[in-house]
Amino acid sequence: MGDLEQSYVKWRTRYLRSYEDGLYIYYKDEKEGLKEMTCSEAHGYGMLISVLKRNQQDFDGLYRYFTRFRNRKGLMQWQQKVDRHGRFVPGDEGGENCATDGDVDVCTALFVAAKVWGRGGANGEIDYRQAAVDLAGCIYQHCIHPQTHMPLIGDWADPGDDAYLLTRPSDFILSGYLIFYYEDTQRKEQWGQVISAIIHTIQGQHSMNPQTGLIADFLKLDQNSGLYYPVRGEVLESKHDPDYNWNSCRVPWRIGHYYMLTRDERVRPILEAQAHFFAGQLARGGGDGDCGIKAGYKLNGSCYVDYTDMAFVAPACFLFWLLGWNAQLDQIQREMKQMETSYFGESIALLCVLDATVPL
């Protein structure tokens, strides 16, 4: 799935930056001149990439940054911006709150680091496993719905709020929750419930759109039935919250990675539906980087943009690799080589390759 070492060096050179005694992942385009520097999603990606590449020096630098920007609930503040003095401070839009996926990825990376290295820091002062267990406890306490066992969209969603009824499929990081199930023994049963709840919800979404397998960016709990349905209209980010957009584009990779690790047949039908849909889209492409897989779909498969992005294409590539669809894999890899990239798409593409090749 591509030249891993070359991709990693390019990614690290472009996005890894230093701040005080730590490291972070720069996630904007410098040409835009924005104040925002990084977010917890980017940080989770950076820690996963560093541990999967066995780069402990980078990993420890990223861990030090994480500890600097934890909030009072023990979770990472979702965004940092630079102030007029050059200091990093919380971003303007609830920057002190957490976003669930970032913390799940950071915690996953810490559990993997504990297996690979045991301890970190210049003098072995970082206990990766204890840090992971502590963070897993914070995630479970503040980011999991206590009745439905589904991920909340962050620690700021409180009972009684509309946001408390939402779940975001970019948080359906089943391979992470699987590691929590095995490693966070204090909460083993609870993480098992989270995995089962997510799979049940995935199956429900597949039954609503069996021809595509696409899942909306946000789902909302129907309190009468106890089931989650695609939201109607904008609830948090844009008018495309009910569509397959910049959150759910990661779902084929996240669910696919869990299937790779477990061969849990409950999720295979939706993966096959998505693969069939993306194969059909790929066949429509014009070549030369004009990939037929576009950057946004209605759940029925109709496209609402005329451009593509690596964040949408790389997870489909991972799916073709996982299922052994070699003709589609060869085609999509040829087209990916000609695509422009950004932090988001490049990070996801690199993680797809690492997840395919490095055992957890």
GROMACS .gro file of C-alpha atoms in nm:
model
  360
    1MET     CA    1   0.000   0.000   0.000
    2GLY     CA    2   0.262   0.253  -0.105
    3ASP     CA    3   0.614   0.350  -0.004
    4LEU     CA    4   0.580   0.365   0.373
    5GLU     CA    5   0.919   0.508   0.466
    6GLN     CA    6   0.904   0.786   0.210
    7SER     CA    7   0.548   0.878   0.314
    8TYR     CA    8   0.646   0.885   0.681
    9VAL     CA    9   0.950   1.108   0.630
   10LYS     CA   10   0.743   1.350   0.420
   11TRP     CA   11   0.462   1.358   0.676
   12ARG     CA   12   0.701   1.409   0.969
   13THR     CA   13   0.888   1.689   0.792
   14ARG     CA   14   0.569   1.871   0.701
   15TYR     CA   15   0.368   1.849   1.020
   16LEU     CA   16   0.575   1.769   1.330
   17ARG     CA   17   0.664   2.089   1.520
   18SER     CA   18   0.806   2.174   1.863
   19TYR     CA   19   0.652   2.382   2.141
   20GLU     CA   20   0.846   2.432   2.466
   21ASP     CA   21   0.953   2.084   2.582
   22GLY     CA   22   0.703   1.898   2.363
   23LEU     CA   23   0.600   1.823   2.006
   24TYR     CA   24   0.271   1.876   1.824
   25ILE     CA   25   0.120   1.818   1.481
   26TYR     CA   26   0.059   2.138   1.284
   27TYR     CA   27  -0.277   2.094   1.113
   28LYS     CA   28  -0.340   2.408   0.910
   29ASP     CA   29  -0.202   2.550   0.584
   30GLU     CA   30   0.063   2.810   0.662
   31LYS     CA   31  -0.041   3.016   0.359
   32GLU     CA   32  -0.374   3.086   0.533
   33GLY     CA   33  -0.200   3.257   0.826
   34LEU     CA   34  -0.442   3.123   1.087
   35LYS     CA   35  -0.393   3.138   1.466
   36GLU     CA   36  -0.502   2.779   1.520
   37MET     CA   37  -0.203   2.546   1.550
   38THR     CA   38  -0.323   2.197   1.634
   39CYS     CA   39  -0.608   1.987   1.771
   40SER     CA   40  -0.644   1.668   1.971
   41GLU     CA   41  -0.745   1.469   1.661
   42ALA     CA   42  -0.413   1.561   1.498
   43HIS     CA   43  -0.230   1.482   1.820
   44GLY     CA   44  -0.385   1.137   1.841
   45TYR     CA   45  -0.281   1.068   1.482
   46GLY     CA   46   0.072   1.185   1.561
   47MET     CA   47   0.106   0.960   1.865
   48LEU     CA   48  -0.030   0.659   1.676
   49ILE     CA   49   0.203   0.720   1.382
   50SER     CA   50   0.504   0.765   1.612
   51VAL     CA   51   0.448   0.445   1.810
   52LEU     CA   52   0.367   0.242   1.499
   53LYS     CA   53   0.693   0.372   1.347
   54ARG     CA   54   0.871   0.290   1.677
   55ASN     CA   55   0.998   0.648   1.712
   56GLN     CA   56   1.011   0.683   2.091
   57GLN     CA   57   1.177   1.024   2.092
   58ASP     CA   58   0.893   1.178   1.891
   59PHE     CA   59   0.637   0.985   2.093
   60ASP     CA   60   0.766   1.118   2.425
   61GLY     CA   61   0.771   1.474   2.289
   62LEU     CA   62   0.409   1.437   2.181
   63TYR     CA   63   0.321   1.287   2.520
   64ARG     CA   64   0.476   1.586   2.701
   65TYR     CA   65   0.266   1.821   2.490
   66PHE     CA   66  -0.046   1.615   2.568
   67THR     CA   67   0.015   1.644   2.943
   68ARG     CA   68   0.055   2.021   2.908
   69PHE     CA   69  -0.285   2.062   2.742
   70ARG     CA   70  -0.508   1.832   2.945
   71ASN     CA   71  -0.823   1.986   3.086
   72ARG     CA   72  -0.961   1.953   3.439
   73LYS     CA   73  -1.130   1.624   3.343
   74GLY     CA   74  -0.797   1.471   3.243
   75LEU     CA   75  -0.875   1.486   2.871
   76MET     CA   76  -0.693   1.677   2.598
   77GLN     CA   77  -0.818   2.025   2.514
   78TRP     CA   78  -0.940   1.986   2.159
   79GLN     CA   79  -0.769   2.288   2.001
   80GLN     CA   80  -0.477   2.524   2.066
   81LYS     CA   81  -0.409   2.859   1.899
   82VAL     CA   82  -0.115   3.097   1.931
   83ASP     CA   83  -0.169   3.429   2.114
   84ARG     CA   84   0.005   3.759   2.038
   85HIS     CA   85   0.291   3.663   2.270
   86GLY     CA   86   0.357   3.337   2.085
   87ARG     CA   87   0.207   3.125   2.363
   88PHE     CA   88  -0.031   2.837   2.292
   89VAL     CA   89  -0.374   2.883   2.451
   90PRO     CA   90  -0.712   2.710   2.406
   91GLY     CA   91  -0.888   2.781   2.077
   92ASP     CA   92  -1.189   3.011   2.056
   93GLU     CA   93  -1.462   2.751   2.002
   94GLY     CA   94  -1.468   2.574   2.339
   95GLY     CA   95  -1.100   2.497   2.307
   96GLU     CA   96  -1.075   2.362   2.663
   97ASN     CA   97  -1.332   2.089   2.592
   98CYS     CA   98  -1.231   1.752   2.455
   99ALA     CA   99  -1.324   1.578   2.130
  100THR     CA  100  -1.361   1.206   2.190
  101ASP     CA  101  -1.163   1.067   1.897
  102GLY     CA  102  -0.843   1.250   1.989
  103ASP     CA  103  -0.835   1.106   2.339
  104VAL     CA  104  -0.922   0.754   2.219
  105ASP     CA  105  -0.630   0.762   1.976
  106VAL     CA  106  -0.389   0.906   2.237
  107CYS     CA  107  -0.495   0.635   2.484
  108THR     CA  108  -0.461   0.361   2.220
  109ALA     CA  109  -0.112   0.486   2.137
  110LEU     CA  110  -0.014   0.481   2.506
  111PHE     CA  111  -0.129   0.119   2.547
  112VAL     CA  112   0.070   0.021   2.236
  113ALA     CA  113   0.374   0.213   2.370
  114ALA     CA  114   0.349   0.019   2.697
  115LYS     CA  115   0.372  -0.307   2.501
  116VAL     CA  116   0.657  -0.187   2.279
  117TRP     CA  117   0.876   0.008   2.523
  118GLY     CA  118   0.735  -0.036   2.874
  119ARG     CA  119   0.840   0.307   2.999
  120GLY     CA  120   0.954   0.634   2.845
  121GLY     CA  121   1.135   0.958   2.916
  122ALA     CA  122   1.509   1.015   2.957
  123ASN     CA  123   1.512   0.831   3.292
  124GLY     CA  124   1.215   0.599   3.249
  125GLU     CA  125   0.988   0.843   3.432
  126ILE     CA  126   0.690   0.797   3.195
  127ASP     CA  127   0.478   0.494   3.283
  128TYR     CA  128   0.289   0.450   2.956
  129ARG     CA  129   0.056   0.184   3.089
  130GLN     CA  130  -0.050   0.383   3.395
  131ALA     CA  131  -0.101   0.692   3.179
  132ALA     CA  132  -0.316   0.486   2.941
  133VAL     CA  133  -0.527   0.334   3.218
  134ASP     CA  134  -0.583   0.676   3.376
  135LEU     CA  135  -0.685   0.826   3.042
  136ALA     CA  136  -0.915   0.531   2.963
  137GLY     CA  137  -1.092   0.596   3.294
  138CYS     CA  138  -1.141   0.963   3.203
  139ILE     CA  139  -1.274   0.869   2.857
  140TYR     CA  140  -1.520   0.622   3.004
  141GLN     CA  141  -1.639   0.867   3.271
  142HIS     CA  142  -1.683   1.171   3.048
  143CYS     CA  143  -1.714   1.051   2.685
  144ILE     CA  144  -1.937   0.740   2.695
  145HIS     CA  145  -2.315   0.758   2.729
  146PRO     CA  146  -2.395   0.563   3.051
  147GLN     CA  147  -2.721   0.416   2.918
  148THR     CA  148  -2.651   0.348   2.550
  149HIS     CA  149  -2.274   0.281   2.593
  150MET     CA  150  -2.213   0.486   2.278
  151PRO     CA  151  -1.939   0.750   2.241
  152LEU     CA  152  -2.047   1.104   2.320
  153ILE     CA  153  -1.908   1.380   2.097
  154GLY     CA  154  -1.700   1.520   2.384
  155ASP     CA  155  -1.682   1.582   2.756
  156TRP     CA  156  -1.894   1.896   2.713
  157ALA     CA  157  -2.213   1.708   2.616
  158ASP     CA  158  -2.425   1.709   2.932
  159PRO     CA  159  -2.748   1.521   3.017
  160GLY     CA  160  -3.041   1.730   2.905
  161ASP     CA  161  -2.848   1.891   2.617
  162ASP     CA  162  -2.932   1.807   2.256
  163ALA     CA  163  -2.562   1.727   2.215
  164TYR     CA  164  -2.597   1.447   2.469
  165LEU     CA  165  -2.817   1.260   2.220
  166LEU     CA  166  -2.553   1.276   1.947
  167THR     CA  167  -2.284   1.029   1.849
  168ARG     CA  168  -2.021   1.088   1.580
  169PRO     CA  169  -1.909   0.787   1.373
  170SER     CA  170  -1.553   0.923   1.354
  171ASP     CA  171  -1.545   0.815   1.720
  172PHE     CA  172  -1.636   0.454   1.627
  173ILE     CA  173  -1.270   0.357   1.680
  174LEU     CA  174  -1.340  -0.009   1.740
  175SER     CA  175  -0.975  -0.117   1.732
  176GLY     CA  176  -0.902   0.132   2.011
  177TYR     CA  177  -1.191   0.015   2.226
  178LEU     CA  178  -1.076  -0.342   2.161
  179ILE     CA  179  -0.734  -0.260   2.308
  180PHE     CA  180  -0.908  -0.095   2.605
  181TYR     CA  181  -1.113  -0.415   2.649
  182TYR     CA  182  -0.798  -0.625   2.674
  183GLU     CA  183  -0.571  -0.381   2.860
  184ASP     CA  184  -0.797  -0.171   3.086
  185THR     CA  185  -0.896  -0.471   3.295
  186GLN     CA  186  -1.074  -0.260   3.558
  187ARG     CA  187  -1.335  -0.165   3.296
  188LYS     CA  188  -1.321  -0.474   3.073
  189GLU     CA  189  -1.696  -0.539   3.084
  190GLN     CA  190  -1.778  -0.174   3.011
  191TRP     CA  191  -1.553  -0.159   2.704
  192GLY     CA  192  -1.715  -0.480   2.582
  193GLN     CA  193  -2.051  -0.303   2.607
  194VAL     CA  194  -1.915  -0.008   2.409
  195ILE     CA  195  -1.793  -0.237   2.129
  196SER     CA  196  -2.127  -0.420   2.115
  197ALA     CA  197  -2.324  -0.093   2.115
  198ILE     CA  198  -2.121   0.052   1.829
  199ILE     CA  199  -2.153  -0.266   1.621
  200HIS     CA  200  -2.529  -0.274   1.683
  201THR     CA  201  -2.552   0.090   1.569
  202ILE     CA  202  -2.339   0.019   1.261
  203GLN     CA  203  -2.569  -0.270   1.169
  204GLY     CA  204  -2.869  -0.039   1.208
  205GLN     CA  205  -2.717   0.221   0.976
  206HIS     CA  206  -2.640  -0.048   0.718
  207SER     CA  207  -3.001  -0.164   0.723
  208MET     CA  208  -3.112   0.194   0.641
  209ASN     CA  209  -2.878   0.224   0.341
  210PRO     CA  210  -2.787  -0.130   0.236
  211GLN     CA  211  -2.699  -0.027  -0.119
  212THR     CA  212  -2.411   0.200  -0.008
  213GLY     CA  213  -2.328   0.119   0.355
  214LEU     CA  214  -2.263   0.491   0.406
  215ILE     CA  215  -2.306   0.638   0.756
  216ALA     CA  216  -2.390   0.999   0.840
  217ASP     CA  217  -2.141   1.237   1.003
  218PHE     CA  218  -2.368   1.259   1.309
  219LEU     CA  219  -2.633   1.025   1.448
  220LYS     CA  220  -2.899   1.112   1.706
  221LEU     CA  221  -3.056   0.892   1.970
  222ASP     CA  222  -3.430   0.836   1.940
  223GLN     CA  223  -3.521   0.814   2.309
  224ASN     CA  224  -3.838   0.616   2.242
  225SER     CA  225  -3.675   0.329   2.051
  226GLY     CA  226  -3.322   0.362   2.197
  227LEU     CA  227  -3.183   0.355   1.842
  228TYR     CA  228  -2.961   0.605   1.661
  229TYR     CA  229  -3.063   0.766   1.331
  230PRO     CA  230  -2.893   1.012   1.094
  231VAL     CA  231  -2.951   1.368   1.213
  232ARG     CA  232  -3.176   1.604   1.020
  233GLY     CA  233  -3.006   1.923   0.915
  234GLU     CA  234  -2.712   2.093   1.080
  235VAL     CA  235  -2.650   1.997   1.443
  236LEU     CA  236  -2.287   2.095   1.499
  237GLU     CA  237  -2.066   2.155   1.198
  238SER     CA  238  -2.248   2.211   0.867
  239LYS     CA  239  -2.553   2.142   0.654
  240HIS     CA  240  -2.382   1.815   0.564
  241ASP     CA  241  -2.403   1.674   0.918
  242PRO     CA  242  -2.665   1.421   0.791
  243ASP     CA  243  -2.434   1.310   0.506
  244TYR     CA  244  -2.120   1.103   0.452
  245ASN     CA  245  -1.879   1.389   0.503
  246TRP     CA  246  -1.548   1.480   0.672
  247ASN     CA  247  -1.621   1.284   0.992
  248SER     CA  248  -1.760   0.961   0.851
  249CYS     CA  249  -1.505   0.939   0.570
  250ARG     CA  250  -1.287   0.761   0.827
  251VAL     CA  251  -1.544   0.488   0.903
  252PRO     CA  252  -1.433   0.232   0.639
  253TRP     CA  253  -1.078   0.244   0.775
  254ARG     CA  254  -1.177   0.240   1.144
  255ILE     CA  255  -1.427  -0.046   1.111
  256GLY     CA  256  -1.200  -0.220   0.863
  257HIS     CA  257  -0.907  -0.215   1.104
  258TYR     CA  258  -1.122  -0.375   1.374
  259TYR     CA  259  -1.229  -0.643   1.125
  260MET     CA  260  -0.865  -0.701   1.031
  261LEU     CA  261  -0.781  -0.765   1.399
  262THR     CA  262  -1.086  -0.975   1.492
  263ARG     CA  263  -1.256  -1.111   1.179
  264ASP     CA  264  -1.580  -1.023   1.358
  265GLU     CA  265  -1.836  -1.122   1.094
  266ARG     CA  266  -2.093  -0.878   1.234
  267VAL     CA  267  -1.921  -0.589   1.057
  268ARG     CA  268  -1.826  -0.759   0.730
  269PRO     CA  269  -2.160  -0.690   0.552
  270ILE     CA  270  -2.128  -0.311   0.584
  271LEU     CA  271  -1.763  -0.324   0.477
  272GLU     CA  272  -1.861  -0.520   0.165
  273ALA     CA  273  -2.145  -0.277   0.091
  274GLN     CA  274  -1.907   0.017   0.118
  275ALA     CA  275  -1.647  -0.158  -0.098
  276HIS     CA  276  -1.905  -0.228  -0.372
  277PHE     CA  277  -2.018   0.134  -0.360
  278PHE     CA  278  -1.665   0.275  -0.378
  279ALA     CA  279  -1.569   0.032  -0.656
  280GLY     CA  280  -1.859   0.168  -0.859
  281GLN     CA  281  -1.748   0.524  -0.791
  282LEU     CA  282  -1.388   0.442  -0.878
  283ALA     CA  283  -1.496   0.304  -1.215
  284ARG     CA  284  -1.640   0.647  -1.300
  285GLY     CA  285  -1.314   0.832  -1.250
  286GLY     CA  286  -1.126   1.002  -1.530
  287GLY     CA  287  -0.778   0.896  -1.418
  288ASP     CA  288  -0.475   1.125  -1.381
  289GLY     CA  289  -0.569   1.204  -1.023
  290ASP     CA  290  -0.938   1.257  -1.109
  291CYS     CA  291  -1.050   0.982  -0.875
  292GLY     CA  292  -1.412   0.875  -0.906
  293ILE     CA  293  -1.444   0.867  -0.526
  294LYS     CA  294  -1.549   1.219  -0.426
  295ALA     CA  295  -1.533   1.413  -0.099
  296GLY     CA  296  -1.896   1.394   0.012
  297TYR     CA  297  -2.209   1.186  -0.047
  298LYS     CA  298  -2.572   1.168   0.050
  299LEU     CA  299  -2.637   0.835   0.220
  300ASN     CA  300  -2.814   0.708  -0.093
  301GLY     CA  301  -2.486   0.748  -0.283
  302SER     CA  302  -2.554   1.071  -0.470
  303CYS     CA  303  -2.252   1.298  -0.471
  304TYR     CA  304  -2.273   1.670  -0.384
  305VAL     CA  305  -1.917   1.782  -0.466
  306ASP     CA  306  -1.706   1.753  -0.781
  307TYR     CA  307  -1.367   1.713  -0.613
  308THR     CA  308  -1.186   1.438  -0.428
  309ASP     CA  309  -0.965   1.423  -0.120
  310MET     CA  310  -0.720   1.171   0.024
  311ALA     CA  311  -0.925   1.158   0.348
  312PHE     CA  312  -1.206   0.993   0.151
  313VAL     CA  313  -0.992   0.788  -0.087
  314ALA     CA  314  -0.738   0.633   0.156
  315PRO     CA  315  -1.005   0.458   0.372
  316ALA     CA  316  -1.158   0.310   0.054
  317CYS     CA  317  -0.810   0.193  -0.048
  318PHE     CA  318  -0.770   0.027   0.293
  319LEU     CA  319  -1.102  -0.150   0.237
  320PHE     CA  320  -0.998  -0.287  -0.104
  321TRP     CA  321  -0.670  -0.410   0.048
  322LEU     CA  322  -0.849  -0.571   0.343
  323LEU     CA  323  -1.104  -0.754   0.129
  324GLY     CA  324  -0.850  -0.856  -0.136
  325TRP     CA  325  -1.006  -0.659  -0.421
  326ASN     CA  326  -0.678  -0.630  -0.609
  327ALA     CA  327  -0.798  -0.474  -0.934
  328GLN     CA  328  -0.959  -0.184  -0.746
  329LEU     CA  329  -0.657  -0.163  -0.512
  330ASP     CA  330  -0.415  -0.127  -0.805
  331GLN     CA  331  -0.630   0.142  -0.967
  332ILE     CA  332  -0.686   0.346  -0.653
  333GLN     CA  333  -0.317   0.335  -0.559
  334ARG     CA  334  -0.220   0.466  -0.904
  335GLU     CA  335  -0.461   0.754  -0.866
  336MET     CA  336  -0.356   0.833  -0.508
  337LYS     CA  337   0.002   0.891  -0.627
  338GLN     CA  338  -0.122   1.186  -0.833
  339MET     CA  339  -0.342   1.345  -0.568
  340GLU     CA  340  -0.266   1.659  -0.372
  341THR     CA  341  -0.263   1.614   0.005
  342SER     CA  342  -0.312   1.807   0.327
  343TYR     CA  343  -0.251   1.725   0.694
  344PHE     CA  344  -0.585   1.543   0.726
  345GLY     CA  345  -0.572   1.325   0.417
  346GLU     CA  346  -0.200   1.258   0.444
  347SER     CA  347  -0.226   1.153   0.809
  348ILE     CA  348  -0.518   0.919   0.741
  349ALA     CA  349  -0.341   0.767   0.439
  350LEU     CA  350  -0.025   0.704   0.643
  351LEU     CA  351  -0.224   0.548   0.928
  352CYS     CA  352  -0.408   0.320   0.683
  353VAL     CA  353  -0.073   0.186   0.560
  354LEU     CA  354   0.065   0.150   0.914
  355ASP     CA  355  -0.247  -0.026   1.039
  356ALA     CA  356  -0.221  -0.268   0.747
  357THR     CA  357   0.144  -0.351   0.814
  358VAL     CA  358   0.229  -0.307   1.183
  359PRO     CA  359   0.076  -0.543   1.441
  360LEU     CA  360  -0.079  -0.382   1.747
   0.00000   0.00000   0.00000
